[in-house]
Coordinates of C-alpha atoms in Angstrom, one line a residue:
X1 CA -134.4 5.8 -27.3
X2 CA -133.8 9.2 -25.8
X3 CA -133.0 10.2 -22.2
X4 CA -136.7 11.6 -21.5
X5 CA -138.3 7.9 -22.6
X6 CA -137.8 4.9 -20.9
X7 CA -139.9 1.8 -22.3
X8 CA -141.5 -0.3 -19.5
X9 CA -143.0 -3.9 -20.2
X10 CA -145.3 -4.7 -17.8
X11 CA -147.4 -7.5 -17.0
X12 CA -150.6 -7.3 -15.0
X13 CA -151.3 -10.4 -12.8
X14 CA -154.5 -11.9 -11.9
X15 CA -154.2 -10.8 -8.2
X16 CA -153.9 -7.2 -9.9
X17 CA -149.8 -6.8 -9.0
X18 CA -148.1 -5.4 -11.5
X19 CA -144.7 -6.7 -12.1
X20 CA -142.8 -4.1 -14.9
X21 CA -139.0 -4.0 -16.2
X22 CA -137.5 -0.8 -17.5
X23 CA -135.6 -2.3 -21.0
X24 CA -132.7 0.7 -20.6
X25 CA -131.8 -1.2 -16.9
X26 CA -132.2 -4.6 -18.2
X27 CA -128.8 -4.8 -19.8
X28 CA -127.0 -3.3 -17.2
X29 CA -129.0 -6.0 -14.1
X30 CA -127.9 -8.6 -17.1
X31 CA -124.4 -7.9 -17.6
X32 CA -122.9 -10.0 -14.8
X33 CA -125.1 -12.8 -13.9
X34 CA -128.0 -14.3 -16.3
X35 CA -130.2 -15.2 -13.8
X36 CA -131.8 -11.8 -12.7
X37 CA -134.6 -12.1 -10.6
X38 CA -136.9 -9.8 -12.1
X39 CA -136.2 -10.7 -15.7
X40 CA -136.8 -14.2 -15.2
X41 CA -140.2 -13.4 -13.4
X42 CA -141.3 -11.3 -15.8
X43 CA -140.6 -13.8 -18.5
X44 CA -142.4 -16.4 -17.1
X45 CA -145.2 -14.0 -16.4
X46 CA -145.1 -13.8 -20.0
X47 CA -145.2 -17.7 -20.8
X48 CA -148.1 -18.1 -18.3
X49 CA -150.0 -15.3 -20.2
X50 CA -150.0 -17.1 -23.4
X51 CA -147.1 -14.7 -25.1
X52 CA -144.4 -17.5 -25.7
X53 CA -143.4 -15.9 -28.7
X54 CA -142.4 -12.5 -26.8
X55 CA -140.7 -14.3 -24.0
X56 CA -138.4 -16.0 -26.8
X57 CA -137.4 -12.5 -27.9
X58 CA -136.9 -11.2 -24.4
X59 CA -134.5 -14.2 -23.9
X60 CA -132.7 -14.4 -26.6
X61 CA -132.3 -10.8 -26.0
X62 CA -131.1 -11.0 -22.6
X63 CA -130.5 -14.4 -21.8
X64 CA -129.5 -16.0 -25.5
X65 CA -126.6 -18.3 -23.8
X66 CA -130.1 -20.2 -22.4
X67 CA -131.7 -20.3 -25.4
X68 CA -127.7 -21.5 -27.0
X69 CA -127.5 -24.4 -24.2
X70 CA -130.5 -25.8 -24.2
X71 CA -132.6 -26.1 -27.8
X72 CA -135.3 -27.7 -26.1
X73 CA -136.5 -24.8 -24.5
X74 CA -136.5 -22.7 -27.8
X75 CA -138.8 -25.9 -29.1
X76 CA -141.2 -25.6 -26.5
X77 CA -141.5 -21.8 -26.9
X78 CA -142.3 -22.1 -30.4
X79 CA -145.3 -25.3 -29.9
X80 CA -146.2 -23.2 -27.3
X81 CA -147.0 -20.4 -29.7
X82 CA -148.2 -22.6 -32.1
X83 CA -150.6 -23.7 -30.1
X84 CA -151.9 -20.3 -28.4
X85 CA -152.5 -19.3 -32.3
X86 CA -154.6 -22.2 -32.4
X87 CA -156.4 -21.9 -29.6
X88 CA -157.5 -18.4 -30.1
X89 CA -158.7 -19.5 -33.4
X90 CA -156.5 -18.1 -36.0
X91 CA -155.2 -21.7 -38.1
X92 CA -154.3 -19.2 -41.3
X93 CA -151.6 -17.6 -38.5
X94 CA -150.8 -21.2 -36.8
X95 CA -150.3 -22.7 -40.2
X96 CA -147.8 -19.8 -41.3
X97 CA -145.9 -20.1 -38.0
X98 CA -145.4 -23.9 -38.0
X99 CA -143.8 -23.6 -41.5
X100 CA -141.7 -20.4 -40.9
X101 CA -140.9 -21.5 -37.6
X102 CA -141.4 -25.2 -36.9
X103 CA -140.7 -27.0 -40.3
X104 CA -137.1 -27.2 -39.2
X105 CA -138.3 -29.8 -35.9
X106 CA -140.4 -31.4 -38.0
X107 CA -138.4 -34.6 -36.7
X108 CA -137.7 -33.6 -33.1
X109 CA -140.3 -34.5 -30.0
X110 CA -141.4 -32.2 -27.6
X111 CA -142.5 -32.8 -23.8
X112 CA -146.1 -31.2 -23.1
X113 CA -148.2 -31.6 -20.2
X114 CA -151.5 -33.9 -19.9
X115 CA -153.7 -32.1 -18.1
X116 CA -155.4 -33.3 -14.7
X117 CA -152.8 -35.7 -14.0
X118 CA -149.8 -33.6 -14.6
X119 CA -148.0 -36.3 -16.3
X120 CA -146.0 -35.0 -19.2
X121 CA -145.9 -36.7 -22.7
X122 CA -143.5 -36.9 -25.3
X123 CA -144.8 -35.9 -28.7
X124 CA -143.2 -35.3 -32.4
X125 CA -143.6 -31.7 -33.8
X126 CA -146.1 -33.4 -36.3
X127 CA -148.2 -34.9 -33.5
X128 CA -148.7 -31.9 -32.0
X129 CA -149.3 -29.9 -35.8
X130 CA -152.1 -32.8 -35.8
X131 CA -154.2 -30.0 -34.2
X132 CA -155.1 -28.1 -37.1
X133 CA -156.6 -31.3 -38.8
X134 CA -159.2 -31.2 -36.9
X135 CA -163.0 -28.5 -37.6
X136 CA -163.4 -28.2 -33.5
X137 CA -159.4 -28.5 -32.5
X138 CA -160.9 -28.0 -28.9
X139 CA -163.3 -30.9 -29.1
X140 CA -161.1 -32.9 -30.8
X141 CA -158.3 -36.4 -29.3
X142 CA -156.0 -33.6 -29.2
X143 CA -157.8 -30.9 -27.2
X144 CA -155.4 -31.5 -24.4
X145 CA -153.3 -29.4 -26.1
X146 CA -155.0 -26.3 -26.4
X147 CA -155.0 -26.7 -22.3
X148 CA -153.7 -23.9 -20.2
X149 CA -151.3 -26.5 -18.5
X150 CA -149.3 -26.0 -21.6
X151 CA -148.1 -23.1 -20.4
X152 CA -147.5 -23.8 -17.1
X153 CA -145.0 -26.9 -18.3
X154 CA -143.1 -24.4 -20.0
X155 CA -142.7 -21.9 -17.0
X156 CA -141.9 -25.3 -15.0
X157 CA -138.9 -25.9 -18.1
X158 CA -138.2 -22.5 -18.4
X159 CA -137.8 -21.8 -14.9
X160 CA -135.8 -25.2 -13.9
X161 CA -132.9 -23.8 -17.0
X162 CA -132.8 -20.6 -15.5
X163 CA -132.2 -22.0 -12.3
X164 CA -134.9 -19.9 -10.5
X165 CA -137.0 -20.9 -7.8
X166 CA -140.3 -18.7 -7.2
X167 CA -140.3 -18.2 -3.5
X168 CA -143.7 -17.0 -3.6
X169 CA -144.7 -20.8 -4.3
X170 CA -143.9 -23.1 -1.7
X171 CA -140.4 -24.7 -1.6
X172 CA -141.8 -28.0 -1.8
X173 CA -144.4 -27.5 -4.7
X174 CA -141.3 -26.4 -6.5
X175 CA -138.9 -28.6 -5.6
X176 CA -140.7 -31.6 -6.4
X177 CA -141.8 -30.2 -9.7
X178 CA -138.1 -30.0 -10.6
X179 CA -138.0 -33.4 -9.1
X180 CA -140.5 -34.6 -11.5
X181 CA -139.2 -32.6 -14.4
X182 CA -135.6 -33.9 -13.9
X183 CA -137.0 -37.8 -13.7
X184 CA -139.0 -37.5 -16.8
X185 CA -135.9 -36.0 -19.0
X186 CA -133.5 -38.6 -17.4
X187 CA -136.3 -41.0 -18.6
X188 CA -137.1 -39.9 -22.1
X189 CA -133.2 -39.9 -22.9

């Protein structure tokens, strides 16, 4: 990367801000505390825009003591992308990733997100590769999956091991999510 070119990644939000992170000041914001604002917020922008895959490479690029600690985030990344592939209706792709990438869980559970209620649920990595059994995975018992709120469970995950607190949403909204988030994991071990 020479002088002259800096690379930017960018993410355009819904409300039209644009939140963007120079990579050649990323390592030096990095260096002394993990838990850089801007990098986190960029990578949850990147969760909640259905690119798990690229937030796993920006943390375990910048942040791969979080990914070291806590396996259980690297877990929901990948069913996360998993289940984006199948959502946008590429099973060949979804298949090849759940055996390159998720073969290796296929024993472990996973928390994901019901949606409407906001309950999570505990599922096995099989469960959830159940998906691709199905002609209409949309339509089908586990069409809850394919839910946007997928997404947001993992920002909620993400977010609560990076120890960041969006102060754009209210303090309580986000308090009581860690609450919530906190119970559930206390509960399920």
């Amino acid at each position: 990367m020479g002088n002259n070119s800096v690379k930017r990644l960018s993410y355009r939000l819904l409300n039209s801000e644009e939140v963007a992170i120079e990579l050649e000041e990323l390592p030096h914001a990095t260096k002394s505390r993990p838990d850089n604002q801007d990098l986190i917020r960029y990578i949850d922008k990147l969760i909640l825009s259905g690119k798990a895959l690229k937030s796993l490479q920006v943390i375990e690029q910048f942040l791969p003591e979080l990914v070291a600690r806590d396996p259980e985030l690297h877990l929901e990344i990948l069913t996360l992308e998993f289940l984006e592939l199948v959502r946008k209706n590429e099973p060949l792709e979804a298949l090849e990733f759940a055996k390159t990438q998720l073969a290796e869980y296929k024993n472990k559970s996973v928390m994901l997100r019901k949606p409407g209620k906001g309950e999570d649920l505990q599922l096995s990595v099989l469960e959830v590769l159940g998906v691709l059994c199905y002609n209409q995975p949309l339509e089908s018992d586990l069409g809850y999956l394919l839910d946007s709120t997928q997404r947001q469970k993992v920002s909620d995950t993400f977010n609560l091991k990076a120890g960041y607190i969006d102060t754009s949403r209210s303090y309580l909204c986000s308090l009581s999510r860690i609450l919530c988030c906190l119970k559930k994991k206390k509960k399920f071990k």
